PDB file of C-alpha atoms in Angstrom:
ATOM      1  CA  MET K   1      83.980 123.424 141.594  1.00 49.00           C
ATOM      2  CA  THR K   2      87.661 122.664 142.096  1.00 54.00           C
ATOM      3  CA  VAL K   3      88.085 120.413 139.043  1.00 63.00           C
ATOM      4  CA  LEU K   4      87.196 123.278 136.735  1.00 68.00           C
ATOM      5  CA  THR K   5      90.263 125.201 137.882  1.00 78.00           C
ATOM      6  CA  SER K   6      92.404 122.772 135.901  1.00 88.00           C
ATOM      7  CA  PRO K   7      92.540 123.423 132.123  1.00 92.00           C
ATOM      8  CA  LEU K   8      93.152 119.718 131.517  1.00 93.00           C
ATOM      9  CA  ALA K   9      90.005 118.807 133.406  1.00 94.00           C
ATOM     10  CA  VAL K  10      88.034 121.323 131.350  1.00 95.00           C
ATOM     11  CA  VAL K  11      89.423 119.891 128.108  1.00 95.00           C
ATOM     12  CA  GLU K  12      88.645 116.361 129.235  1.00 95.00           C
ATOM     13  CA  LEU K  13      85.092 117.245 130.189  1.00 96.00           C
ATOM     14  CA  ALA K  14      84.503 119.196 126.973  1.00 96.00           C
ATOM     15  CA  CYS K  15      85.800 116.358 124.779  1.00 97.00           C
ATOM     16  CA  ALA K  16      83.796 113.797 126.735  1.00 97.00           C
ATOM     17  CA  ALA K  17      80.631 115.893 126.450  1.00 97.00           C
ATOM     18  CA  LEU K  18      81.024 116.430 122.699  1.00 97.00           C
ATOM     19  CA  SER K  19      81.737 112.764 122.172  1.00 97.00           C
ATOM     20  CA  ALA K  20      78.734 111.725 124.254  1.00 97.00           C
ATOM     21  CA  ILE K  21      76.466 114.049 122.270  1.00 97.00           C
ATOM     22  CA  VAL K  22      77.558 112.509 118.967  1.00 97.00           C
ATOM     23  CA  ILE K  23      77.276 108.940 120.257  1.00 97.00           C
ATOM     24  CA  ILE K  24      73.877 109.407 121.885  1.00 97.00           C
ATOM     25  CA  ALA K  25      72.578 111.177 118.787  1.00 97.00           C
ATOM     26  CA  TYR K  26      73.658 108.192 116.706  1.00 96.00           C
ATOM     27  CA  LEU K  27      72.093 105.700 119.106  1.00 96.00           C
ATOM     28  CA  VAL K  28      68.815 107.616 119.188  1.00 96.00           C
ATOM     29  CA  PHE K  29      68.396 108.472 115.506  1.00 94.00           C
ATOM     30  CA  ARG K  30      70.323 105.589 113.900  1.00 93.00           C
ATOM     31  CA  PRO K  31      71.047 107.389 110.622  1.00 93.00           C
ATOM     32  CA  PRO K  32      72.189 105.336 107.601  1.00 91.00           C
ATOM     33  CA  LEU K  33      75.892 104.685 107.527  1.00 89.00           C
ATOM     34  CA  VAL K  34      76.771 107.165 104.831  1.00 91.00           C
ATOM     35  CA  ARG K  35      79.909 109.252 104.609  1.00 92.00           C
ATOM     36  CA  ALA K  36      78.551 112.065 106.814  1.00 95.00           C
ATOM     37  CA  THR K  37      77.570 109.589 109.520  1.00 94.00           C
ATOM     38  CA  LYS K  38      81.011 108.000 109.426  1.00 94.00           C
ATOM     39  CA  LEU K  39      82.657 111.393 109.745  1.00 96.00           C
ATOM     40  CA  ALA K  40      80.454 112.274 112.703  1.00 96.00           C
ATOM     41  CA  LEU K  41      81.234 108.934 114.329  1.00 96.00           C
ATOM     42  CA  LEU K  42      84.924 109.462 113.644  1.00 97.00           C
ATOM     43  CA  LEU K  43      84.635 112.558 115.803  1.00 97.00           C
ATOM     44  CA  GLY K  44      82.442 110.877 118.403  1.00 96.00           C
ATOM     45  CA  LEU K  45      84.339 107.596 118.643  1.00 96.00           C
ATOM     46  CA  GLY K  46      87.814 108.728 117.670  1.00 96.00           C
ATOM     47  CA  VAL K  47      88.869 112.343 117.849  1.00 97.00           C
ATOM     48  CA  PHE K  48      86.964 113.510 120.928  1.00 97.00           C
ATOM     49  CA  PRO K  49      87.564 110.356 123.014  1.00 97.00           C
ATOM     50  CA  ILE K  50      91.277 110.488 122.174  1.00 97.00           C
ATOM     51  CA  GLY K  51      91.312 114.109 123.308  1.00 97.00           C
ATOM     52  CA  ALA K  52      89.435 113.151 126.474  1.00 96.00           C
ATOM     53  CA  ALA K  53      91.810 110.260 127.120  1.00 96.00           C
ATOM     54  CA  PHE K  54      94.892 112.405 126.589  1.00 96.00           C
ATOM     55  CA  ALA K  55      93.703 115.211 128.857  1.00 95.00           C
ATOM     56  CA  GLY K  56      92.279 112.752 131.362  1.00 94.00           C
ATOM     57  CA  ASN K  57      95.490 110.731 131.528  1.00 93.00           C
ATOM     58  CA  VAL K  58      97.660 113.771 132.087  1.00 93.00           C
ATOM     59  CA  GLN K  59      95.189 115.008 134.691  1.00 92.00           C
ATOM     60  CA  GLY K  60      95.232 111.530 136.244  1.00 91.00           C
ATOM     61  CA  PHE K  61      99.021 111.471 136.393  1.00 90.00           C
ATOM     62  CA  GLU K  62      98.961 114.859 138.060  1.00 90.00           C
ATOM     63  CA  ALA K  63      96.364 113.570 140.515  1.00 91.00           C
ATOM     64  CA  THR K  64      98.660 110.702 141.492  1.00 90.00           C
ATOM     65  CA  LYS K  65     101.102 113.253 142.876  1.00 91.00           C
ATOM     66  CA  LYS K  66      98.600 114.656 145.345  1.00 91.00           C
ATOM     67  CA  ARG K  67      98.556 113.778 149.025  1.00 92.00           C
ATOM     68  CA  GLU K  68      94.820 113.230 148.716  1.00 90.00           C
ATOM     69  CA  PHE K  69      95.534 110.442 146.237  1.00 91.00           C
ATOM     70  CA  CYS K  70      98.172 108.756 148.416  1.00 91.00           C
ATOM     71  CA  GLY K  71      95.911 108.973 151.450  1.00 91.00           C
ATOM     72  CA  SER K  72      92.948 107.441 149.650  1.00 90.00           C
ATOM     73  CA  CYS K  73      94.244 103.953 150.503  1.00 90.00           C
ATOM     74  CA  HIS K  74      93.178 103.481 154.091  1.00 90.00           C
ATOM     75  CA  VAL K  75      96.595 102.186 155.175  1.00 90.00           C
ATOM     76  CA  MET K  76      98.087 105.562 154.235  1.00 90.00           C
ATOM     77  CA  ALA K  77      95.389 107.590 155.964  1.00 89.00           C
ATOM     78  CA  LEU K  78      97.518 108.234 159.051  1.00 89.00           C
ATOM     79  CA  HIS K  79     100.489 109.332 156.963  1.00 90.00           C
ATOM     80  CA  ALA K  80      98.312 111.779 155.035  1.00 91.00           C
ATOM     81  CA  ALA K  81      96.607 112.999 158.198  1.00 91.00           C
ATOM     82  CA  ASP K  82      99.971 113.723 159.804  1.00 91.00           C
ATOM     83  CA  SER K  83     101.041 115.717 156.747  1.00 91.00           C
ATOM     84  CA  ASP K  84      97.795 117.655 156.881  1.00 90.00           C
ATOM     85  CA  ASP K  85      98.297 118.443 160.566  1.00 91.00           C
ATOM     86  CA  ALA K  86      99.741 121.952 160.758  1.00 90.00           C
ATOM     87  CA  ALA K  87     100.643 121.378 164.407  1.00 91.00           C
ATOM     88  CA  SER K  88     102.696 118.257 163.724  1.00 89.00           C
ATOM     89  CA  GLY K  89     106.447 118.525 163.974  1.00 88.00           C
ATOM     90  CA  SER K  90     107.201 115.507 161.798  1.00 89.00           C
ATOM     91  CA  LEU K  91     109.397 115.926 158.754  1.00 91.00           C
ATOM     92  CA  ALA K  92     106.473 115.056 156.498  1.00 92.00           C
ATOM     93  CA  SER K  93     104.278 117.749 157.981  1.00 92.00           C
ATOM     94  CA  ARG K  94     107.006 120.362 157.982  1.00 92.00           C
ATOM     95  CA  HIS K  95     107.700 119.702 154.318  1.00 94.00           C
ATOM     96  CA  ALA K  96     103.994 119.807 153.510  1.00 93.00           C
ATOM     97  CA  ARG K  97     103.919 123.340 154.876  1.00 94.00           C
ATOM     98  CA  ASN K  98     106.694 124.301 152.456  1.00 92.00           C
ATOM     99  CA  ALA K  99     105.326 125.756 149.243  1.00 90.00           C
ATOM    100  CA  MET K 100     107.852 123.763 147.211  1.00 90.00           C
ATOM    101  CA  PHE K 101     106.196 120.564 148.407  1.00 91.00           C
ATOM    102  CA  GLY K 102     102.684 121.587 149.399  1.00 90.00           C
ATOM    103  CA  SER K 103      99.955 119.130 148.535  1.00 90.00           C
ATOM    104  CA  GLU K 104     102.462 116.995 146.596  1.00 92.00           C
ATOM    105  CA  ASN K 105     104.810 116.376 149.510  1.00 92.00           C
ATOM    106  CA  CYS K 106     104.387 112.560 149.415  1.00 92.00           C
ATOM    107  CA  TYR K 107     105.425 112.430 145.780  1.00 92.00           C
ATOM    108  CA  VAL K 108     108.245 114.961 146.026  1.00 90.00           C
ATOM    109  CA  CYS K 109     109.929 113.125 148.912  1.00 90.00           C
ATOM    110  CA  HIS K 110     109.295 109.550 147.712  1.00 89.00           C
ATOM    111  CA  ALA K 111     109.733 109.943 143.951  1.00 87.00           C
ATOM    112  CA  ASN K 112     112.800 108.533 142.290  1.00 83.00           C
ATOM    113  CA  TYR K 113     114.998 111.034 140.566  1.00 79.00           C
ATOM    114  CA  GLY K 114     116.870 110.728 137.299  1.00 76.00           C
ATOM    115  CA  MET K 115     115.825 110.461 133.690  1.00 78.00           C
ATOM    116  CA  PHE K 116     113.301 107.684 134.284  1.00 81.00           C
ATOM    117  CA  GLY K 117     112.360 108.754 137.793  1.00 82.00           C
ATOM    118  CA  THR K 118     108.696 109.297 137.033  1.00 83.00           C
ATOM    119  CA  VAL K 119     108.370 105.942 135.283  1.00 85.00           C
ATOM    120  CA  VAL K 120     110.168 104.144 138.094  1.00 86.00           C
ATOM    121  CA  THR K 121     107.995 105.882 140.650  1.00 87.00           C
ATOM    122  CA  LYS K 122     104.792 104.955 138.835  1.00 86.00           C
ATOM    123  CA  ALA K 123     105.973 101.356 138.492  1.00 86.00           C
ATOM    124  CA  GLY K 124     106.613 101.351 142.223  1.00 86.00           C
ATOM    125  CA  GLY K 125     103.136 102.743 142.717  1.00 87.00           C
ATOM    126  CA  LEU K 126     101.685  99.813 140.787  1.00 87.00           C
ATOM    127  CA  ARG K 127     103.564  97.539 143.166  1.00 89.00           C
ATOM    128  CA  HIS K 128     101.865  99.351 146.040  1.00 89.00           C
ATOM    129  CA  VAL K 129      98.502  98.735 144.395  1.00 88.00           C
ATOM    130  CA  TRP K 130      99.294  95.042 144.035  1.00 90.00           C
ATOM    131  CA  LEU K 131     100.388  94.780 147.657  1.00 89.00           C
ATOM    132  CA  TYR K 132      97.269  96.610 148.745  1.00 89.00           C
ATOM    133  CA  LEU K 133      95.035  94.231 146.813  1.00 88.00           C
ATOM    134  CA  THR K 134      96.808  91.092 147.950  1.00 90.00           C
ATOM    135  CA  GLU K 135      97.878  91.894 151.502  1.00 88.00           C
ATOM    136  CA  TYR K 136      96.623  95.132 152.965  1.00 89.00           C
ATOM    137  CA  ARG K 137      93.084  95.530 151.727  1.00 89.00           C
ATOM    138  CA  ASN K 138      91.570  94.374 154.998  1.00 91.00           C
ATOM    139  CA  THR K 139      94.436  95.280 157.284  1.00 91.00           C
ATOM    140  CA  PRO K 140      93.448  97.569 160.166  1.00 91.00           C
ATOM    141  CA  VAL K 141      95.214 100.931 160.127  1.00 87.00           C
ATOM    142  CA  GLU K 142      96.767 100.335 163.525  1.00 85.00           C
ATOM    143  CA  GLU K 143      98.332  97.118 162.275  1.00 86.00           C
ATOM    144  CA  ALA K 144      99.378  98.637 158.961  1.00 84.00           C
ATOM    145  CA  LYS K 145     101.307 101.464 160.534  1.00 79.00           C
ATOM    146  CA  LYS K 146     103.413  98.914 162.409  1.00 79.00           C
ATOM    147  CA  THR K 147     104.128  96.696 159.434  1.00 82.00           C
ATOM    148  CA  ILE K 148     104.501  99.005 156.408  1.00 83.00           C
ATOM    149  CA  VAL K 149     108.075 100.130 155.970  1.00 80.00           C
ATOM    150  CA  LEU K 150     110.275 101.545 153.241  1.00 82.00           C
ATOM    151  CA  ARG K 151     111.450  98.967 150.723  1.00 80.00           C
ATOM    152  CA  GLU K 152     114.717 100.797 150.035  1.00 79.00           C
ATOM    153  CA  PRO K 153     115.434 102.977 153.079  1.00 77.00           C
ATOM    154  CA  ALA K 154     119.014 103.586 151.978  1.00 75.00           C
ATOM    155  CA  GLU K 155     117.688 105.381 148.902  1.00 78.00           C
ATOM    156  CA  MET K 156     115.769 107.931 150.944  1.00 83.00           C
ATOM    157  CA  ASN K 157     118.852 109.979 151.824  1.00 87.00           C
ATOM    158  CA  GLY K 158     119.340 110.542 148.124  1.00 86.00           C
ATOM    159  CA  ASN K 159     115.918 112.127 147.953  1.00 87.00           C
ATOM    160  CA  CYS K 160     116.728 114.405 150.918  1.00 90.00           C
ATOM    161  CA  MET K 161     120.015 115.375 149.308  1.00 91.00           C
ATOM    162  CA  GLN K 162     118.296 116.517 146.130  1.00 88.00           C
ATOM    163  CA  CYS K 163     117.459 119.714 148.041  1.00 90.00           C
ATOM    164  CA  HIS K 164     119.771 119.528 151.054  1.00 92.00           C
ATOM    165  CA  SER K 165     123.017 119.107 149.186  1.00 91.00           C
ATOM    166  CA  THR K 166     125.885 117.657 151.180  1.00 91.00           C
ATOM    167  CA  ASP K 167     128.250 119.739 149.051  1.00 92.00           C
ATOM    168  CA  ASP K 168     126.741 122.931 150.367  1.00 91.00           C
ATOM    169  CA  THR K 169     129.011 124.930 152.660  1.00 91.00           C
ATOM    170  CA  LEU K 170     126.185 125.655 155.061  1.00 91.00           C
ATOM    171  CA  TRP K 171     125.464 121.934 155.330  1.00 91.00           C
ATOM    172  CA  GLN K 172     129.136 121.203 155.950  1.00 91.00           C
ATOM    173  CA  LYS K 173     129.373 123.784 158.704  1.00 92.00           C
ATOM    174  CA  VAL K 174     127.356 121.502 160.988  1.00 92.00           C
ATOM    175  CA  PRO K 175     129.827 119.295 162.878  1.00 93.00           C
ATOM    176  CA  ASP K 176     127.445 116.308 162.963  1.00 92.00           C
ATOM    177  CA  HIS K 177     127.070 116.508 159.193  1.00 93.00           C
ATOM    178  CA  VAL K 178     130.814 116.473 158.693  1.00 91.00           C
ATOM    179  CA  ALA K 179     131.190 113.521 161.039  1.00 92.00           C
ATOM    180  CA  SER K 180     128.527 111.506 159.262  1.00 90.00           C
ATOM    181  CA  LEU K 181     129.193 112.653 155.701  1.00 91.00           C
ATOM    182  CA  VAL K 182     130.335 109.302 154.313  1.00 91.00           C
ATOM    183  CA  ASP K 183     127.610 107.308 156.060  1.00 90.00           C
ATOM    184  CA  THR K 184     124.953 109.807 155.021  1.00 89.00           C
ATOM    185  CA  ARG K 185     125.937 109.706 151.382  1.00 90.00           C
ATOM    186  CA  ALA K 186     126.092 105.909 151.478  1.00 89.00           C
ATOM    187  CA  GLY K 187     122.674 105.679 153.082  1.00 86.00           C
ATOM    188  CA  ARG K 188     123.982 103.895 156.139  1.00 86.00           C
ATOM    189  CA  MET K 189     122.781 106.713 158.366  1.00 86.00           C
ATOM    190  CA  GLY K 190     119.336 108.074 157.674  1.00 86.00           C
ATOM    191  CA  CYS K 191     118.686 111.794 157.629  1.00 89.00           C
ATOM    192  CA  ALA K 192     115.208 110.954 158.914  1.00 86.00           C
ATOM    193  CA  SER K 193     116.181 108.972 161.965  1.00 83.00           C
ATOM    194  CA  ASP K 194     115.789 109.343 165.703  1.00 80.00           C
ATOM    195  CA  GLY K 195     119.356 110.512 166.229  1.00 81.00           C
ATOM    196  CA  CYS K 196     119.321 113.113 163.461  1.00 88.00           C
ATOM    197  CA  HIS K 197     116.292 115.012 162.135  1.00 89.00           C
ATOM    198  CA  GLY K 198     113.610 112.797 163.582  1.00 84.00           C
ATOM    199  CA  LEU K 199     111.235 110.414 161.884  1.00 83.00           C
ATOM    200  CA  ALA K 200     109.569 111.380 158.648  1.00 86.00           C
ATOM    201  CA  HIS K 201     106.278 110.111 160.015  1.00 87.00           C
ATOM    202  CA  PRO K 202     105.566 109.900 163.744  1.00 82.00           C
ATOM    203  CA  PHE K 203     105.001 106.146 163.666  1.00 76.00           C
ATOM    204  CA  PHE K 204     107.613 105.274 161.059  1.00 69.00           C
ATOM    205  CA  ARG K 205     110.180 102.650 161.924  1.00 65.00           C
ATOM    206  CA  ALA K 206     113.154 101.350 159.978  1.00 59.00           C
ATOM    207  CA  PRO K 207     112.608  97.897 158.453  1.00 56.00           C
ATOM    208  CA  ALA K 208     115.186  96.365 160.786  1.00 58.00           C
ATOM    209  CA  ALA K 209     113.183  97.561 163.762  1.00 57.00           C
ATOM    210  CA  VAL K 210     109.966  95.968 162.569  1.00 52.00           C
ATOM    211  CA  ALA K 211     109.890  92.184 162.687  1.00 50.00           C
ATOM    212  CA  GLY K 212     107.913  90.624 159.834  1.00 51.00           C
ATOM    213  CA  ALA K 213     107.370  93.912 158.077  1.00 50.00           C
ATOM    214  CA  THR K 214     106.475  94.036 154.391  1.00 51.00           C
ATOM    215  CA  PRO K 215     108.296  96.775 152.502  1.00 49.00           C
TER     216      PRO K 215
ATOM    217  CA  MET H   1      69.720  99.908 105.267  1.00 47.00           C
ATOM    218  CA  SER H   2      70.531  96.672 103.498  1.00 49.00           C
ATOM    219  CA  PRO H   3      70.389  93.356 105.392  1.00 48.00           C
ATOM    220  CA  GLY H   4      74.175  93.127 105.128  1.00 51.00           C
ATOM    221  CA  ALA H   5      74.542  96.329 107.080  1.00 56.00           C
ATOM    222  CA  ARG H   6      72.836  94.983 110.182  1.00 65.00           C
ATOM    223  CA  PRO H   7      75.848  93.136 111.618  1.00 70.00           C
ATOM    224  CA  PHE H   8      77.852  96.311 111.111  1.00 82.00           C
ATOM    225  CA  GLU H   9      75.169  98.263 112.913  1.00 86.00           C
ATOM    226  CA  ARG H  10      75.378  95.915 115.866  1.00 90.00           C
ATOM    227  CA  TRP H  11      79.149  96.424 115.995  1.00 92.00           C
ATOM    228  CA  LEU H  12      78.599 100.161 115.955  1.00 94.00           C
ATOM    229  CA  VAL H  13      76.113  99.981 118.818  1.00 95.00           C
ATOM    230  CA  VAL H  14      78.595  97.933 120.857  1.00 96.00           C
ATOM    231  CA  SER H  15      81.293 100.427 119.917  1.00 96.00           C
ATOM    232  CA  CYS H  16      79.132 103.338 121.067  1.00 97.00           C
ATOM    233  CA  VAL H  17      78.299 101.647 124.367  1.00 97.00           C
ATOM    234  CA  CYS H  18      81.988 100.894 124.983  1.00 97.00           C
ATOM    235  CA  ALA H  19      82.887 104.498 124.199  1.00 97.00           C
ATOM    236  CA  LEU H  20      80.247 105.839 126.581  1.00 97.00           C
ATOM    237  CA  ALA H  21      81.492 103.535 129.337  1.00 97.00           C
ATOM    238  CA  ALA H  22      85.093 104.596 128.698  1.00 97.00           C
ATOM    239  CA  LEU H  23      84.122 108.275 128.769  1.00 97.00           C
ATOM    240  CA  ALA H  24      82.229 107.754 132.012  1.00 97.00           C
ATOM    241  CA  LEU H  25      85.285 106.141 133.613  1.00 96.00           C
ATOM    242  CA  MET H  26      87.595 108.875 132.346  1.00 95.00           C
ATOM    243  CA  THR H  27      85.253 111.545 133.662  1.00 95.00           C
ATOM    244  CA  TRP H  28      84.846 109.778 137.017  1.00 95.00           C
ATOM    245  CA  GLN H  29      88.573 110.151 137.720  1.00 93.00           C
ATOM    246  CA  ILE H  30      88.310 113.904 137.187  1.00 93.00           C
ATOM    247  CA  PHE H  31      85.660 114.298 139.872  1.00 92.00           C
ATOM    248  CA  ASP H  32      87.094 111.696 142.248  1.00 92.00           C
ATOM    249  CA  PRO H  33      90.901 111.676 141.859  1.00 91.00           C
ATOM    250  CA  THR H  34      91.553 108.840 144.275  1.00 90.00           C
ATOM    251  CA  VAL H  35      93.314 105.545 143.708  1.00 89.00           C
ATOM    252  CA  TRP H  36      90.615 103.336 142.256  1.00 90.00           C
ATOM    253  CA  PRO H  37      88.919 105.795 139.887  1.00 93.00           C
ATOM    254  CA  VAL H  38      92.285 106.852 138.459  1.00 93.00           C
ATOM    255  CA  ILE H  39      93.554 103.288 138.064  1.00 91.00           C
ATOM    256  CA  VAL H  40      90.296 102.063 136.541  1.00 94.00           C
ATOM    257  CA  ALA H  41      90.175 105.019 134.141  1.00 95.00           C
ATOM    258  CA  MET H  42      93.760 104.475 133.032  1.00 93.00           C
ATOM    259  CA  SER H  43      93.328 100.740 132.522  1.00 93.00           C
ATOM    260  CA  LEU H  44      89.759  99.653 131.848  1.00 96.00           C
ATOM    261  CA  GLY H  45      88.821 103.060 130.434  1.00 96.00           C
ATOM    262  CA  GLN H  46      91.678 102.953 127.956  1.00 96.00           C
ATOM    263  CA  VAL H  47      90.891  99.373 126.938  1.00 97.00           C
ATOM    264  CA  LEU H  48      87.221 100.151 126.355  1.00 97.00           C
ATOM    265  CA  GLY H  49      88.012 103.316 124.427  1.00 97.00           C
ATOM    266  CA  THR H  50      90.572 101.585 122.243  1.00 96.00           C
ATOM    267  CA  ALA H  51      88.228  98.664 121.607  1.00 97.00           C
ATOM    268  CA  SER H  52      85.465 101.091 120.694  1.00 97.00           C
ATOM    269  CA  PHE H  53      87.630 102.897 118.162  1.00 97.00           C
ATOM    270  CA  ALA H  54      88.906  99.608 116.757  1.00 97.00           C
ATOM    271  CA  MET H  55      85.337  98.388 116.256  1.00 96.00           C
ATOM    272  CA  PHE H  56      84.452 101.606 114.491  1.00 96.00           C
ATOM    273  CA  GLY H  57      87.485 101.193 112.250  1.00 96.00           C
ATOM    274  CA  TYR H  58      86.434  97.648 111.498  1.00 94.00           C
ATOM    275  CA  VAL H  59      82.929  98.767 110.547  1.00 94.00           C
ATOM    276  CA  VAL H  60      84.230 101.498 108.278  1.00 93.00           C
ATOM    277  CA  PHE H  61      86.608  99.075 106.593  1.00 93.00           C
ATOM    278  CA  ALA H  62      83.985  96.344 106.294  1.00 92.00           C
ATOM    279  CA  THR H  63      81.365  98.639 104.771  1.00 90.00           C
ATOM    280  CA  TRP H  64      83.948 100.047 102.394  1.00 90.00           C
ATOM    281  CA  ARG H  65      84.959  96.546 101.338  1.00 90.00           C
ATOM    282  CA  ALA H  66      81.324  95.475 100.970  1.00 88.00           C
ATOM    283  CA  GLY H  67      80.641  98.525  98.841  1.00 87.00           C
ATOM    284  CA  ARG H  68      83.573  97.739  96.594  1.00 89.00           C
ATOM    285  CA  ARG H  69      82.539  94.117  96.238  1.00 89.00           C
ATOM    286  CA  ALA H  70      78.991  95.082  95.435  1.00 88.00           C
ATOM    287  CA  ALA H  71      80.085  97.593  92.866  1.00 87.00           C
ATOM    288  CA  SER H  72      82.899  95.624  91.267  1.00 83.00           C
ATOM    289  CA  GLY H  73      82.265  94.788  87.634  1.00 64.00           C
ATOM    290  CA  SER H  74      79.074  96.800  87.402  1.00 59.00           C
ATOM    291  CA  MET H  75      79.977 100.317  88.444  1.00 51.00           C
ATOM    292  CA  PRO H  76      83.154 102.358  88.347  1.00 50.00           C
ATOM    293  CA  ILE H  77      84.352 103.334  91.812  1.00 46.00           C
ATOM    294  CA  VAL H  78      85.140 106.995  92.165  1.00 44.00           C
ATOM    295  CA  GLY H  79      86.857 108.248  95.285  1.00 40.00           C
ATOM    296  CA  GLY H  80      87.438 104.782  96.704  1.00 41.00           C
ATOM    297  CA  GLU H  81      84.147 104.568  98.546  1.00 46.00           C
ATOM    298  CA  LEU H  82      80.505 104.153  97.743  1.00 46.00           C
ATOM    299  CA  PRO H  83      77.790 105.624  99.930  1.00 50.00           C
ATOM    300  CA  ALA H  84      75.511 102.959 101.353  1.00 51.00           C
ATOM    301  CA  PRO H  85      72.473 103.682  99.102  1.00 51.00           C
ATOM    302  CA  GLU H  86      74.647 103.345  95.983  1.00 49.00           C
ATOM    303  CA  ALA H  87      76.134 100.119  97.275  1.00 51.00           C
ATOM    304  CA  GLU H  88      72.643  98.755  97.887  1.00 50.00           C
ATOM    305  CA  ALA H  89      71.642  99.781  94.384  1.00 46.00           C
ATOM    306  CA  ALA H  90      74.686  97.993  93.047  1.00 46.00           C
ATOM    307  CA  VAL H  91      73.697  94.825  94.906  1.00 46.00           C
ATOM    308  CA  GLU H  92      70.181  95.050  93.510  1.00 45.00           C
ATOM    309  CA  MET H  93      71.533  95.563  89.985  1.00 43.00           C
ATOM    310  CA  ARG H  94      73.769  92.521  90.197  1.00 46.00           C
ATOM    311  CA  ALA H  95      71.195  90.160  91.698  1.00 44.00           C
ATOM    312  CA  PRO H  96      69.168  89.462  88.477  1.00 46.00           C
ATOM    313  CA  ALA H  97      72.347  88.755  86.531  1.00 43.00           C
ATOM    314  CA  SER H  98      73.030  85.673  88.630  1.00 43.00           C
ATOM    315  CA  THR H  99      69.600  84.163  88.077  1.00 43.00           C
ATOM    316  CA  SER H 100      68.692  81.614  85.388  1.00 42.00           C
ATOM    317  CA  GLN H 101      66.888  84.207  83.291  1.00 43.00           C
ATOM    318  CA  GLY H 102      70.079  85.095  81.485  1.00 41.00           C
ATOM    319  CA  SER H 103      72.347  88.061  81.399  1.00 41.00           C
ATOM    320  CA  LYS H 104      70.418  89.833  78.691  1.00 41.00           C
ATOM    321  CA  GLU H 105      67.678  90.862  81.145  1.00 40.00           C
ATOM    322  CA  ALA H 106      70.246  92.320  83.464  1.00 41.00           C
ATOM    323  CA  LEU H 107      71.391  94.850  80.937  1.00 41.00           C
ATOM    324  CA  PRO H 108      70.006  98.341  81.294  1.00 44.00           C
ATOM    325  CA  SER H 109      67.302  99.213  78.793  1.00 42.00           C
ATOM    326  CA  GLY H 110      68.524 100.668  75.550  1.00 40.00           C
ATOM    327  CA  THR H 111      71.706  98.594  75.430  1.00 42.00           C
ATOM    328  CA  HIS H 112      72.380  95.727  73.048  1.00 42.00           C
ATOM    329  CA  SER H 113      74.434  92.641  73.550  1.00 38.00           C
ATOM    330  CA  ALA H 114      76.930  91.594  70.872  1.00 34.00           C
TER     331      ALA H 114
END
């Protein structure tokens, strides 16, 4: 079973099992509420559940980085499928085949960087959940892929430049890079655009190109 | 268990049920790490688990307070807490003292009032 390969999952399951044993034993036998019972319930209702919650939350946060998680909303199914496609030449798929990105390629490319990058990214994820519940829950995939766009496309170059530094001499040896250096750094010219490295996803379009799109 | 302990017992049962539900949600996200299980576990699961622990804390505090009240004036409290049977005994000891038969009958045998 794949979940048992994660130590956090094992800890969560162990704590949950121990807690459940204590709680069910109390519910079945209903011992008098003496000091020993309180101590047992402290374990069953306090210590073990807190351990399960801690391990489960960390495991949950790790799960939110996985492509499987991102693709579990139906409107992202095509994006995830393209990343999974080893024959695809899209930027997303090519990065997914890189061990540095792997199964977390959605998160690595779309996460905000900086001290509070993870928090900002998770807050943005909650916004996605809200939009999904209010607007996209019943949207057909074919319609969604035409209307979902990046909210801050100018920020995406910054994510590319985290690895592909524009200060690197190799990067600056490319004449097109030198010509577009200022616009690239300012986000006015996208690395992932038709004229440069191609679209990140085969069906992706810039917000300006999609009338009535919801970022 | 004394009649006064029954409301506490009900709180404990609710607490246990909440804890089991929270654990089930937290375990669900491990086996199905997709959007809804993870979000539900991290929101509803946390709320249920916290509520469960808070209810348990309330019961512990309430029984401790009840034990102290029952024992106050009639028994010295050692260690800050009375086990439930002792608290019940304390309640039973105090009950005759409040009746119209007088405080003399409430004194343990072998003692003399002034």
